[in-house]
Coordinates of C-alpha atoms in Angstrom, one line a residue:
Chain J
M1 CA -38.6 18.0 -21.7
R2 CA -38.1 14.4 -20.7
K3 CA -39.7 13.4 -23.9
I4 CA -37.2 15.5 -26.0
V5 CA -34.2 14.0 -24.2
D6 CA -35.6 10.6 -24.8
T7 CA -36.0 11.2 -28.5
I8 CA -32.6 12.6 -28.8
I9 CA -30.9 9.7 -27.1
E10 CA -32.9 7.3 -29.1
K11 CA -31.7 9.0 -32.3
I12 CA -28.1 9.0 -31.1
I13 CA -28.2 5.3 -30.3
F14 CA -29.8 4.6 -33.7
L15 CA -27.0 6.6 -35.5
C16 CA -24.3 4.6 -33.6
G17 CA -26.1 1.4 -34.5
I18 CA -26.2 2.0 -38.2
S19 CA -22.9 3.7 -38.4
S20 CA -21.0 0.5 -38.8
V21 CA -23.3 -0.6 -41.6
I22 CA -22.8 2.8 -43.3
F23 CA -19.0 2.6 -42.9
V24 CA -18.9 -0.8 -44.6
I25 CA -21.1 0.4 -47.4
L26 CA -18.9 3.5 -47.8
I27 CA -15.7 1.6 -47.8
F28 CA -17.0 -0.8 -50.3
S29 CA -18.4 1.8 -52.7
F30 CA -15.1 3.8 -52.4
L31 CA -13.1 0.7 -53.3
F32 CA -15.6 -0.3 -56.0
I33 CA -15.6 3.2 -57.7
E34 CA -11.8 3.4 -57.7
S35 CA -11.4 -0.1 -59.1
F36 CA -14.1 0.4 -61.6
V37 CA -12.2 3.4 -63.1
F38 CA -9.0 1.2 -63.1
F39 CA -10.7 -1.7 -64.8
K40 CA -11.8 0.6 -67.6
D41 CA -8.2 1.2 -68.5
F42 CA -6.7 -2.2 -67.6
S43 CA -8.5 -5.5 -68.3
I44 CA -9.7 -7.3 -65.2
I45 CA -8.6 -10.6 -66.6
K46 CA -5.1 -9.4 -67.1
F47 CA -5.2 -8.0 -63.6
I48 CA -6.1 -11.3 -62.0
T49 CA -4.1 -13.6 -64.2
G50 CA -1.1 -11.4 -65.0
R51 CA 2.2 -12.8 -63.6
Y52 CA 4.0 -9.5 -63.4
W53 CA 3.6 -6.6 -61.0
Y54 CA 5.7 -3.8 -62.6
P55 CA 3.7 -0.7 -61.7
D56 CA 6.6 1.7 -62.3
S57 CA 8.0 0.5 -65.6
K58 CA 7.3 2.4 -68.8
L59 CA 4.8 -0.1 -69.9
A60 CA 3.2 -0.6 -66.5
L61 CA 2.0 -4.2 -65.7
F62 CA -0.5 -4.8 -63.0
G63 CA -0.7 -8.5 -62.7
I64 CA -1.6 -9.7 -59.2
F65 CA -1.4 -13.4 -59.8
S66 CA 1.9 -13.8 -57.9
L67 CA 0.4 -11.8 -55.1
L68 CA -2.7 -13.9 -55.0
V69 CA -0.5 -17.0 -54.9
G70 CA 1.6 -15.4 -52.1
S71 CA -1.4 -14.6 -50.0
F72 CA -2.9 -18.1 -50.7
L73 CA 0.4 -19.9 -49.8
V74 CA 0.9 -18.0 -46.5
T75 CA -2.7 -18.5 -45.5
L76 CA -2.8 -22.1 -46.4
G77 CA 0.4 -22.8 -44.5
A78 CA -0.9 -20.9 -41.5
C79 CA -4.1 -22.9 -41.5
L80 CA -2.3 -26.2 -41.8
I81 CA -0.4 -25.3 -38.7
A82 CA -3.1 -23.5 -36.7
V83 CA -6.2 -25.5 -37.3
P84 CA -5.1 -28.9 -35.8
I85 CA -3.3 -27.3 -32.9
S86 CA -6.3 -25.0 -32.2
I87 CA -8.9 -27.8 -32.3
M88 CA -6.8 -29.9 -30.0
T89 CA -6.4 -27.0 -27.7
A90 CA -10.1 -26.3 -27.7
L91 CA -10.8 -30.0 -27.0
Y92 CA -8.3 -30.0 -24.1
I93 CA -9.7 -26.8 -22.6
S94 CA -13.4 -27.8 -22.7
E95 CA -13.2 -31.6 -22.3
V96 CA -10.0 -32.6 -20.5
A97 CA -8.6 -29.8 -18.4
S98 CA -9.6 -29.3 -14.8
K99 CA -11.5 -26.1 -14.0
N100 CA -8.4 -24.2 -12.8
V101 CA -6.3 -25.1 -15.7
R102 CA -9.1 -24.3 -18.0
D103 CA -9.6 -20.8 -16.7
I104 CA -5.9 -20.0 -16.9
L105 CA -5.5 -21.5 -20.4
K106 CA -8.6 -19.7 -21.7
S107 CA -7.4 -16.3 -20.5
L108 CA -3.9 -16.9 -21.9
V109 CA -5.2 -17.9 -25.3
E110 CA -7.4 -14.8 -25.3
L111 CA -4.4 -12.7 -24.3
M112 CA -2.7 -13.9 -27.5
V113 CA -5.0 -11.7 -29.5
A114 CA -3.6 -8.7 -27.7
I115 CA 0.0 -9.2 -29.0
P116 CA 0.5 -6.5 -31.7
S117 CA 1.2 -7.9 -35.1
V118 CA 4.4 -5.9 -35.3
V119 CA 5.7 -7.7 -32.2
I120 CA 4.9 -11.0 -33.7
G121 CA 6.7 -9.9 -36.9
F122 CA 9.7 -8.8 -34.9
I123 CA 10.0 -12.0 -33.0
G124 CA 9.6 -13.9 -36.2
M125 CA 12.4 -11.9 -37.7
I126 CA 15.0 -12.3 -35.0
V127 CA 14.1 -15.8 -33.8
L128 CA 12.3 -17.8 -36.5
V129 CA 13.8 -16.5 -39.7
P130 CA 17.5 -17.4 -38.9
C131 CA 16.2 -20.8 -37.6
V132 CA 14.4 -21.5 -40.9
K133 CA 17.4 -20.5 -42.9
K134 CA 19.7 -22.8 -41.0
L135 CA 17.2 -25.7 -40.6
F136 CA 16.3 -26.0 -44.2
N137 CA 19.6 -24.8 -45.5
I138 CA 18.1 -22.1 -47.8
P139 CA 19.5 -18.8 -49.0
T140 CA 17.1 -16.8 -46.9
G141 CA 14.8 -17.4 -44.0
L142 CA 12.3 -14.8 -45.2
T143 CA 9.9 -17.2 -46.7
A144 CA 6.2 -18.0 -47.0
F145 CA 6.8 -20.7 -44.5
S146 CA 8.1 -18.3 -41.8
G147 CA 5.0 -16.1 -42.5
S148 CA 2.7 -19.1 -42.1
V149 CA 4.2 -20.1 -38.8
M150 CA 3.9 -16.6 -37.3
L151 CA 0.4 -16.0 -38.7
A152 CA -0.7 -19.4 -37.3
F153 CA -0.1 -17.8 -33.9
M154 CA -2.3 -14.9 -34.8
A155 CA -5.1 -17.2 -36.0
M156 CA -5.0 -19.6 -33.1
P157 CA -6.8 -17.5 -30.5
T158 CA -9.7 -16.9 -32.8
I159 CA -10.0 -20.5 -33.8
V160 CA -9.5 -21.8 -30.2
T161 CA -12.1 -19.5 -28.7
I162 CA -14.8 -20.1 -31.2
S163 CA -14.3 -23.8 -31.5
E164 CA -14.3 -24.1 -27.7
D165 CA -17.7 -22.4 -27.6
A166 CA -19.0 -24.9 -30.2
I167 CA -17.5 -27.9 -28.4
R168 CA -18.9 -26.7 -25.0
S169 CA -22.4 -26.3 -26.5
V170 CA -22.6 -30.0 -27.4
P171 CA -25.3 -31.3 -25.1
W172 CA -23.8 -33.4 -22.3
Q173 CA -26.5 -36.0 -22.9
Y174 CA -24.9 -36.9 -26.2
K175 CA -21.6 -37.5 -24.4
E176 CA -23.2 -39.4 -21.6
G177 CA -25.1 -41.5 -24.1
A178 CA -21.9 -42.4 -25.9
L179 CA -20.0 -43.2 -22.7
A180 CA -22.9 -45.4 -21.5
L181 CA -22.5 -47.4 -24.7
G182 CA -19.0 -48.2 -23.8
A183 CA -17.1 -45.6 -25.7
T184 CA -13.9 -44.3 -24.2
K185 CA -13.4 -40.6 -23.5
W186 CA -11.4 -40.1 -26.6
Q187 CA -13.8 -42.1 -28.8
T188 CA -16.6 -39.9 -27.4
M189 CA -14.7 -36.8 -28.3
R190 CA -14.0 -38.0 -31.8
W191 CA -17.4 -39.4 -32.7
I192 CA -19.8 -37.3 -30.8
V193 CA -18.2 -34.1 -29.7
L194 CA -16.2 -33.2 -32.8
K195 CA -19.0 -34.4 -35.1
T196 CA -21.7 -32.3 -33.4
A197 CA -19.5 -29.3 -33.0
R198 CA -18.3 -29.4 -36.6
P199 CA -20.2 -26.4 -38.0
G200 CA -18.8 -24.3 -35.2
I201 CA -15.3 -25.5 -35.8
I202 CA -15.5 -24.8 -39.5
A203 CA -16.8 -21.3 -38.8
A204 CA -13.9 -20.8 -36.4
T205 CA -11.5 -21.9 -39.0
M206 CA -13.0 -19.5 -41.6
L207 CA -12.8 -16.6 -39.2
G208 CA -9.2 -17.5 -38.4
I209 CA -8.4 -17.5 -42.2
G210 CA -10.1 -14.1 -42.5
R211 CA -7.8 -12.8 -39.9
V212 CA -4.7 -14.3 -41.5
I213 CA -5.4 -13.2 -45.0
G214 CA -5.9 -9.6 -44.0
E215 CA -2.8 -9.5 -41.8
T216 CA -0.1 -7.0 -43.1
M217 CA 2.6 -6.1 -40.7
T218 CA 3.9 -9.5 -39.9
V219 CA 4.0 -10.6 -43.6
I220 CA 5.8 -7.4 -44.6
M221 CA 8.5 -8.2 -42.0
I222 CA 9.1 -11.8 -42.6
T223 CA 7.9 -13.1 -46.0
G224 CA 10.6 -11.5 -48.1
N225 CA 8.4 -9.3 -50.3
S226 CA 9.4 -10.8 -53.7
S227 CA 6.6 -10.6 -56.2
R228 CA 7.5 -13.7 -58.1
I229 CA 5.4 -16.9 -58.3
P230 CA 7.1 -19.2 -55.7
H231 CA 7.7 -22.8 -56.4
S232 CA 7.5 -23.9 -52.8
I233 CA 6.7 -22.5 -49.4
F234 CA 10.4 -22.1 -48.7
E235 CA 10.7 -19.2 -51.1
P236 CA 10.0 -15.5 -50.5
V237 CA 6.6 -14.3 -51.5
R238 CA 4.7 -11.1 -51.5
T239 CA 1.1 -10.8 -50.4
M240 CA -1.6 -8.5 -51.5
T241 CA -1.7 -6.7 -48.1
A242 CA 2.0 -6.1 -48.2
V243 CA 1.9 -4.5 -51.6
I244 CA -0.8 -2.1 -50.6
A245 CA 0.9 -1.1 -47.4
T246 CA 4.3 -0.6 -48.8
E247 CA 3.4 1.1 -52.1
I248 CA 0.4 3.3 -51.3
G249 CA 2.7 6.0 -49.8
E250 CA 4.7 6.3 -53.0
T251 CA 2.0 6.6 -55.5
V252 CA 0.6 9.7 -57.1
N253 CA -2.9 10.3 -56.0
G254 CA -5.2 9.3 -58.9
S255 CA -2.6 7.5 -61.0
M256 CA -3.0 4.1 -62.5
H257 CA -0.8 2.6 -59.8
Y258 CA -2.9 4.2 -57.1
K259 CA -6.1 2.8 -58.5
A260 CA -4.5 -0.6 -59.0
L261 CA -3.8 -0.7 -55.3
F262 CA -7.4 0.1 -54.6
S263 CA -8.4 -2.8 -56.9
I264 CA -6.2 -5.1 -54.8
G265 CA -8.0 -3.8 -51.8
L266 CA -11.3 -4.7 -53.4
V267 CA -10.1 -8.2 -54.2
L268 CA -9.1 -8.6 -50.6
F269 CA -12.3 -7.2 -49.3
L270 CA -14.3 -9.6 -51.4
I271 CA -12.3 -12.6 -50.3
T272 CA -12.6 -11.7 -46.6
F273 CA -16.3 -10.8 -47.0
L274 CA -16.9 -14.2 -48.6
I275 CA -15.0 -16.0 -45.9
N276 CA -16.9 -14.2 -43.1
F277 CA -20.2 -14.9 -44.9
V278 CA -19.5 -18.6 -45.1
A279 CA -18.4 -18.6 -41.4
D280 CA -21.7 -17.0 -40.5
L281 CA -23.6 -19.6 -42.4
F282 CA -22.0 -22.3 -40.4
L283 CA -22.4 -20.5 -37.1
E284 CA -26.2 -20.1 -37.9
K285 CA -26.3 -23.9 -38.7
N286 CA -24.7 -24.5 -35.3
K287 CA -27.3 -22.4 -33.5
N288 CA -30.3 -23.9 -35.2
K289 CA -29.6 -27.4 -34.2
Chain U
M1 CA -32.3 -68.1 -9.3
V2 CA -28.9 -66.7 -10.1
D3 CA -27.6 -63.4 -8.9
K4 CA -26.6 -61.3 -11.9
I5 CA -25.5 -58.3 -9.8
K6 CA -24.5 -58.4 -6.2
V7 CA -24.0 -55.2 -4.2
E8 CA -22.2 -55.4 -0.9
N9 CA -22.0 -52.6 1.7
L10 CA -21.9 -49.9 -1.0
S11 CA -21.6 -46.3 0.3
C12 CA -21.4 -43.3 -2.0
Y13 CA -20.3 -39.8 -1.3
Y14 CA -20.5 -36.5 -3.1
N15 CA -18.0 -34.1 -1.7
K16 CA -17.8 -36.2 1.5
K17 CA -21.6 -36.0 1.8
C18 CA -23.0 -39.5 2.2
V19 CA -25.8 -40.2 -0.4
L20 CA -25.9 -44.0 -0.2
E21 CA -25.2 -45.8 3.1
S22 CA -23.9 -49.3 3.2
L23 CA -26.3 -50.7 0.7
S24 CA -26.5 -54.4 0.1
I25 CA -28.8 -55.7 -2.7
N26 CA -28.9 -58.3 -5.4
V27 CA -30.3 -58.3 -8.9
I28 CA -31.5 -61.7 -10.1
Q29 CA -30.9 -62.9 -13.7
N30 CA -33.7 -62.0 -16.1
E31 CA -35.8 -60.0 -13.6
I32 CA -36.9 -56.5 -13.6
L33 CA -36.0 -54.8 -10.3
S34 CA -37.7 -51.5 -9.6
I35 CA -36.2 -48.9 -7.3
I36 CA -38.7 -46.4 -6.0
G37 CA -38.3 -43.6 -3.5
P38 CA -38.6 -39.9 -3.1
S39 CA -36.0 -37.6 -4.6
N40 CA -32.6 -37.5 -2.8
S41 CA -33.0 -41.1 -1.8
G42 CA -30.0 -42.2 -3.8
K43 CA -31.8 -44.1 -6.5
T44 CA -30.0 -42.6 -9.4
T45 CA -26.6 -42.6 -7.6
F46 CA -27.1 -46.3 -7.1
L47 CA -28.0 -46.9 -10.7
R48 CA -25.0 -44.8 -12.0
T49 CA -22.7 -46.7 -9.8
L50 CA -23.6 -50.0 -11.4
N51 CA -22.1 -49.0 -14.8
R52 CA -19.6 -46.7 -13.2
M53 CA -20.9 -43.5 -14.7
N54 CA -20.3 -41.8 -11.4
D55 CA -16.6 -42.5 -11.7
L56 CA -16.5 -39.7 -14.3
D57 CA -17.5 -37.2 -11.6
S58 CA -14.4 -36.0 -9.7
I59 CA -16.3 -35.1 -6.5
H60 CA -17.7 -38.6 -6.2
S61 CA -16.2 -41.3 -4.0
R62 CA -17.4 -44.7 -2.8
K63 CA -16.7 -47.7 -0.6
G64 CA -18.0 -51.3 -0.9
E65 CA -18.2 -53.8 -3.7
V66 CA -20.4 -54.5 -6.7
Y67 CA -20.1 -57.9 -8.5
L68 CA -21.3 -58.7 -11.9
D69 CA -21.4 -62.5 -12.4
N70 CA -19.2 -62.7 -9.3
N71 CA -16.5 -60.4 -10.7
S72 CA -15.9 -57.0 -9.1
I73 CA -17.0 -54.3 -11.5
F74 CA -14.4 -52.0 -10.1
D75 CA -11.6 -54.3 -11.4
M76 CA -13.1 -54.4 -14.8
D77 CA -12.3 -52.2 -17.7
M78 CA -14.7 -49.3 -17.5
E79 CA -15.6 -49.5 -21.2
D80 CA -16.1 -53.2 -21.2
L81 CA -18.4 -52.9 -18.2
R82 CA -20.5 -50.3 -19.9
R83 CA -20.9 -52.5 -22.9
R84 CA -22.2 -55.3 -20.6
I85 CA -24.4 -52.9 -18.6
G86 CA -26.3 -50.5 -20.9
M87 CA -28.1 -47.5 -19.6
L88 CA -31.2 -45.6 -20.7
F89 CA -31.5 -42.0 -19.5
A90 CA -34.5 -39.9 -18.5
M91 CA -34.3 -37.7 -21.6
P92 CA -34.2 -39.4 -25.0
T93 CA -30.7 -38.8 -26.4
P94 CA -30.7 -39.7 -30.1
L95 CA -27.8 -38.4 -32.0
P96 CA -28.4 -35.9 -34.8
M97 CA -28.3 -38.5 -37.6
S98 CA -30.6 -41.0 -39.3
I99 CA -32.4 -43.8 -37.4
Y100 CA -30.3 -46.4 -39.1
E101 CA -27.0 -44.6 -38.3
N102 CA -28.1 -44.1 -34.6
I103 CA -28.2 -47.9 -34.2
V104 CA -25.1 -48.9 -36.1
Y105 CA -23.0 -45.9 -35.0
A106 CA -21.6 -47.5 -31.8
P107 CA -21.3 -51.1 -32.8
K108 CA -19.5 -50.1 -36.0
R109 CA -17.0 -48.0 -34.1
L110 CA -16.6 -50.4 -31.3
G111 CA -15.6 -53.0 -34.0
L112 CA -18.5 -55.3 -33.3
I113 CA -19.8 -55.4 -36.9
S114 CA -18.4 -54.2 -40.2
K115 CA -20.2 -55.5 -43.2
K116 CA -23.3 -53.9 -44.6
P117 CA -25.5 -57.1 -44.4
E118 CA -24.5 -57.5 -40.8
Q119 CA -25.5 -53.9 -40.1
D120 CA -28.8 -54.3 -41.8
A121 CA -29.6 -57.4 -39.8
L122 CA -28.5 -55.7 -36.6
V123 CA -30.8 -52.7 -37.2
V124 CA -33.8 -55.0 -37.9
R125 CA -33.1 -57.1 -34.8
A126 CA -32.6 -54.1 -32.5
L127 CA -35.6 -52.2 -33.7
K128 CA -37.8 -55.3 -33.5
D129 CA -36.6 -56.0 -29.9
A130 CA -37.4 -52.5 -29.0
S131 CA -40.9 -52.8 -30.6
L132 CA -40.1 -49.9 -32.9
W133 CA -39.7 -51.8 -36.2
N134 CA -43.2 -51.5 -37.5
E135 CA -43.3 -47.8 -37.0
V136 CA -40.1 -46.9 -38.6
K137 CA -39.2 -49.6 -41.1
D138 CA -40.1 -47.4 -44.1
R139 CA -38.0 -44.4 -42.9
L140 CA -34.8 -45.7 -41.6
K141 CA -32.9 -43.1 -43.5
S142 CA -34.8 -40.1 -42.0
S143 CA -33.4 -38.2 -39.1
A144 CA -33.9 -39.5 -35.6
M145 CA -34.7 -36.0 -34.5
E146 CA -38.0 -36.0 -36.4
M147 CA -39.4 -38.9 -34.3
S148 CA -41.7 -38.4 -31.3
G149 CA -40.3 -38.4 -27.8
G150 CA -41.5 -41.9 -27.1
Q151 CA -40.1 -43.2 -30.4
Q152 CA -36.8 -41.5 -29.7
Q153 CA -36.7 -43.2 -26.3
R154 CA -37.3 -46.6 -27.9
L155 CA -34.7 -45.9 -30.5
C156 CA -32.3 -45.3 -27.5
I157 CA -33.3 -48.8 -26.2
A158 CA -32.6 -50.2 -29.7
R159 CA -29.3 -48.5 -29.7
I160 CA -28.4 -50.2 -26.3
L161 CA -29.7 -53.6 -27.6
A162 CA -27.4 -53.3 -30.6
I163 CA -24.3 -53.7 -28.5
N164 CA -25.7 -56.8 -26.8
P165 CA -25.6 -55.9 -23.2
E166 CA -26.4 -58.3 -20.4
V167 CA -28.0 -55.8 -18.0
I168 CA -30.0 -52.7 -18.9
L169 CA -30.4 -49.8 -16.4
F170 CA -33.4 -47.5 -16.8
D171 CA -33.1 -44.1 -15.2
E172 CA -36.7 -42.8 -15.1
P173 CA -37.1 -43.7 -18.7
C174 CA -40.7 -42.4 -19.0
S175 CA -40.6 -39.2 -17.0
G176 CA -40.9 -37.1 -20.1
L177 CA -43.4 -39.2 -22.0
D178 CA -47.1 -39.4 -22.5
P179 CA -49.1 -42.4 -21.1
I180 CA -49.3 -44.1 -24.5
S181 CA -45.6 -43.9 -25.1
T182 CA -45.0 -45.0 -21.5
A183 CA -47.2 -48.1 -22.1
K184 CA -45.2 -49.0 -25.2
I185 CA -41.9 -48.7 -23.3
E186 CA -43.2 -50.8 -20.5
E187 CA -44.5 -53.4 -23.0
S188 CA -41.0 -53.7 -24.6
M189 CA -39.4 -53.9 -21.1
I190 CA -41.5 -56.9 -20.3
E191 CA -40.7 -58.4 -23.7
L192 CA -37.0 -57.9 -23.1
K193 CA -37.0 -59.7 -19.8
R194 CA -36.5 -63.0 -21.6
K195 CA -33.1 -62.0 -22.7
Y196 CA -31.9 -59.3 -20.3
T197 CA -31.7 -58.4 -16.7
M198 CA -33.1 -54.9 -15.9
V199 CA -33.0 -52.3 -13.1
L200 CA -35.6 -49.6 -13.3
V201 CA -35.4 -46.4 -11.3
T202 CA -38.7 -44.7 -11.3
N203 CA -40.7 -41.9 -9.6
N204 CA -43.9 -43.6 -10.8
V205 CA -44.9 -46.1 -8.2
K206 CA -47.6 -47.5 -10.5
Q207 CA -45.0 -48.1 -13.2
A208 CA -43.0 -50.2 -10.7
S209 CA -46.1 -52.2 -9.8
R210 CA -46.9 -52.8 -13.5
V211 CA -43.5 -54.0 -14.8
S212 CA -41.3 -55.2 -12.1
D213 CA -40.8 -58.6 -10.4
R214 CA -39.3 -57.2 -7.3
T215 CA -39.3 -53.7 -5.9
A216 CA -36.9 -51.9 -3.6
F217 CA -37.8 -48.8 -1.6
F218 CA -35.0 -46.3 -1.0
L219 CA -35.2 -43.5 1.5
M220 CA -32.4 -41.0 2.4
G221 CA -29.7 -43.2 1.0
K222 CA -30.8 -46.3 2.7
I223 CA -32.7 -49.3 1.6
I224 CA -35.9 -49.6 3.6
E225 CA -37.5 -52.6 2.1
I226 CA -37.1 -55.0 -0.8
D227 CA -39.5 -57.7 -1.7
T228 CA -41.4 -59.2 -4.6
T229 CA -43.6 -56.5 -6.2
D230 CA -46.8 -58.3 -5.4
K231 CA -46.0 -58.6 -1.7
M232 CA -44.7 -55.1 -1.4
F233 CA -47.7 -53.5 -2.9
V234 CA -50.2 -55.6 -1.1
S235 CA -48.7 -55.9 2.4
P236 CA -45.5 -53.8 2.9
K237 CA -43.6 -54.6 6.0
E238 CA -42.5 -51.1 6.8
R239 CA -44.7 -48.2 7.7
Q240 CA -42.6 -45.8 5.5
T241 CA -43.0 -48.0 2.5
E242 CA -46.7 -48.1 2.9
D243 CA -46.9 -44.3 3.3
Y244 CA -44.9 -43.8 0.2
I245 CA -46.7 -46.3 -2.0
T246 CA -50.1 -45.0 -1.0
G247 CA -49.0 -41.5 -1.7
R248 CA -49.1 -40.2 1.8
F249 CA -45.7 -38.6 1.3
G250 CA -43.0 -38.2 -1.4

């Protein structure tokens, strides 16, 4: 009897263990099959490079270039804001702050993950958007820039937590060695700590990007949703995620439009997969040292 | 004989616990002073006070004075002091980069040298002074992490020599090394005596007798005896010293 229970539990654990792998494979094949059908009818090159997303017009056009640019701009902006602040924060937490401050700061930063994206979007909408409009004197505050600022908040906890781990795992002997050679605390951080922790920090950044590029709710709420190719970050943009989320409910199951949205999903999936993969490579490199 | 370092009534505390008690000692120019004693005798604390590494520890406090060339080290800029008093740690700590880079890394960033020929000359000089040149001259570009432990430790010596210190502190520099590497380090120490003043903290009594001019015996945060190494090892004045040197305790 005991043996049977043992075997059953073992099987259940095994199933749980591989379920996530199976889900990823299922999702990928589902996306892939739907997109494959779509690309038979609509050229993949036109899909990627097409400037116009007119899914409902008579001669439907499914060009996602403007969406790609939109996602890229928002993500880039978010990184430019989040990465420097996050690295500084991580440095402060692990190298400068006293133990009490460090504990408080760390849990606060981790708490930031818990803020629902719709709340971040909401705050962005009522606080940031009017400010951006006034500050830069532009017709609307719903811009790629606003999206970047709010998304930077969402990327920060990820980047801070993982960079902090990387910085903390720099052997203290390195630091002591540098200090004994007459380096100041800041010089030690810059030359030794940041240099040694670099793979981990790059991985942290990649994971932060992964989170930002897949984010949907906030960008729907504050980036303006205009699928044109923007000329600057102070113009409204539309991201790939926003298109899928807003349009999937209005499409006919199995139509070209429906399949096109799946294809966007596939592109997104591939991008995030690639980013996570690169991040993993850097994390491995960090471990092996 | 000029006093390079003069310590007067130095007491050190960790969390109010006294680990060094009103210590007075001097280090003579161009000598090797060994400090021996069982663990918890305050040897390392003493050494780390000389280049103020202890100041980084928030639970550490001290009383008393330490003079380097008659100037109080506690009035000096901490970074300047550490450039004048280099320190070698028990574990070799090469940085994860090439042998060449390991040596020029600090001088370059401290603004001591800039041009490539200067750097090359510095690397040659430092490696020669640390008796490492012959072993690594053909692979300066390879990673320092691929060297043996003893070579890494001598690279760390070279790295210290590259910033031209006046005093070098050795904190049990051979505790992780085999006898042959230990012998090589000791050789270079004796070689370096011509230019530098050195303080060696060691758990290896024989090492102290081999390399040092004078030896001090520490016990429980106090200095029990200090004398020339020859006298100390032949006829120690104190009973405790004799017991420790002959291996009866510690």
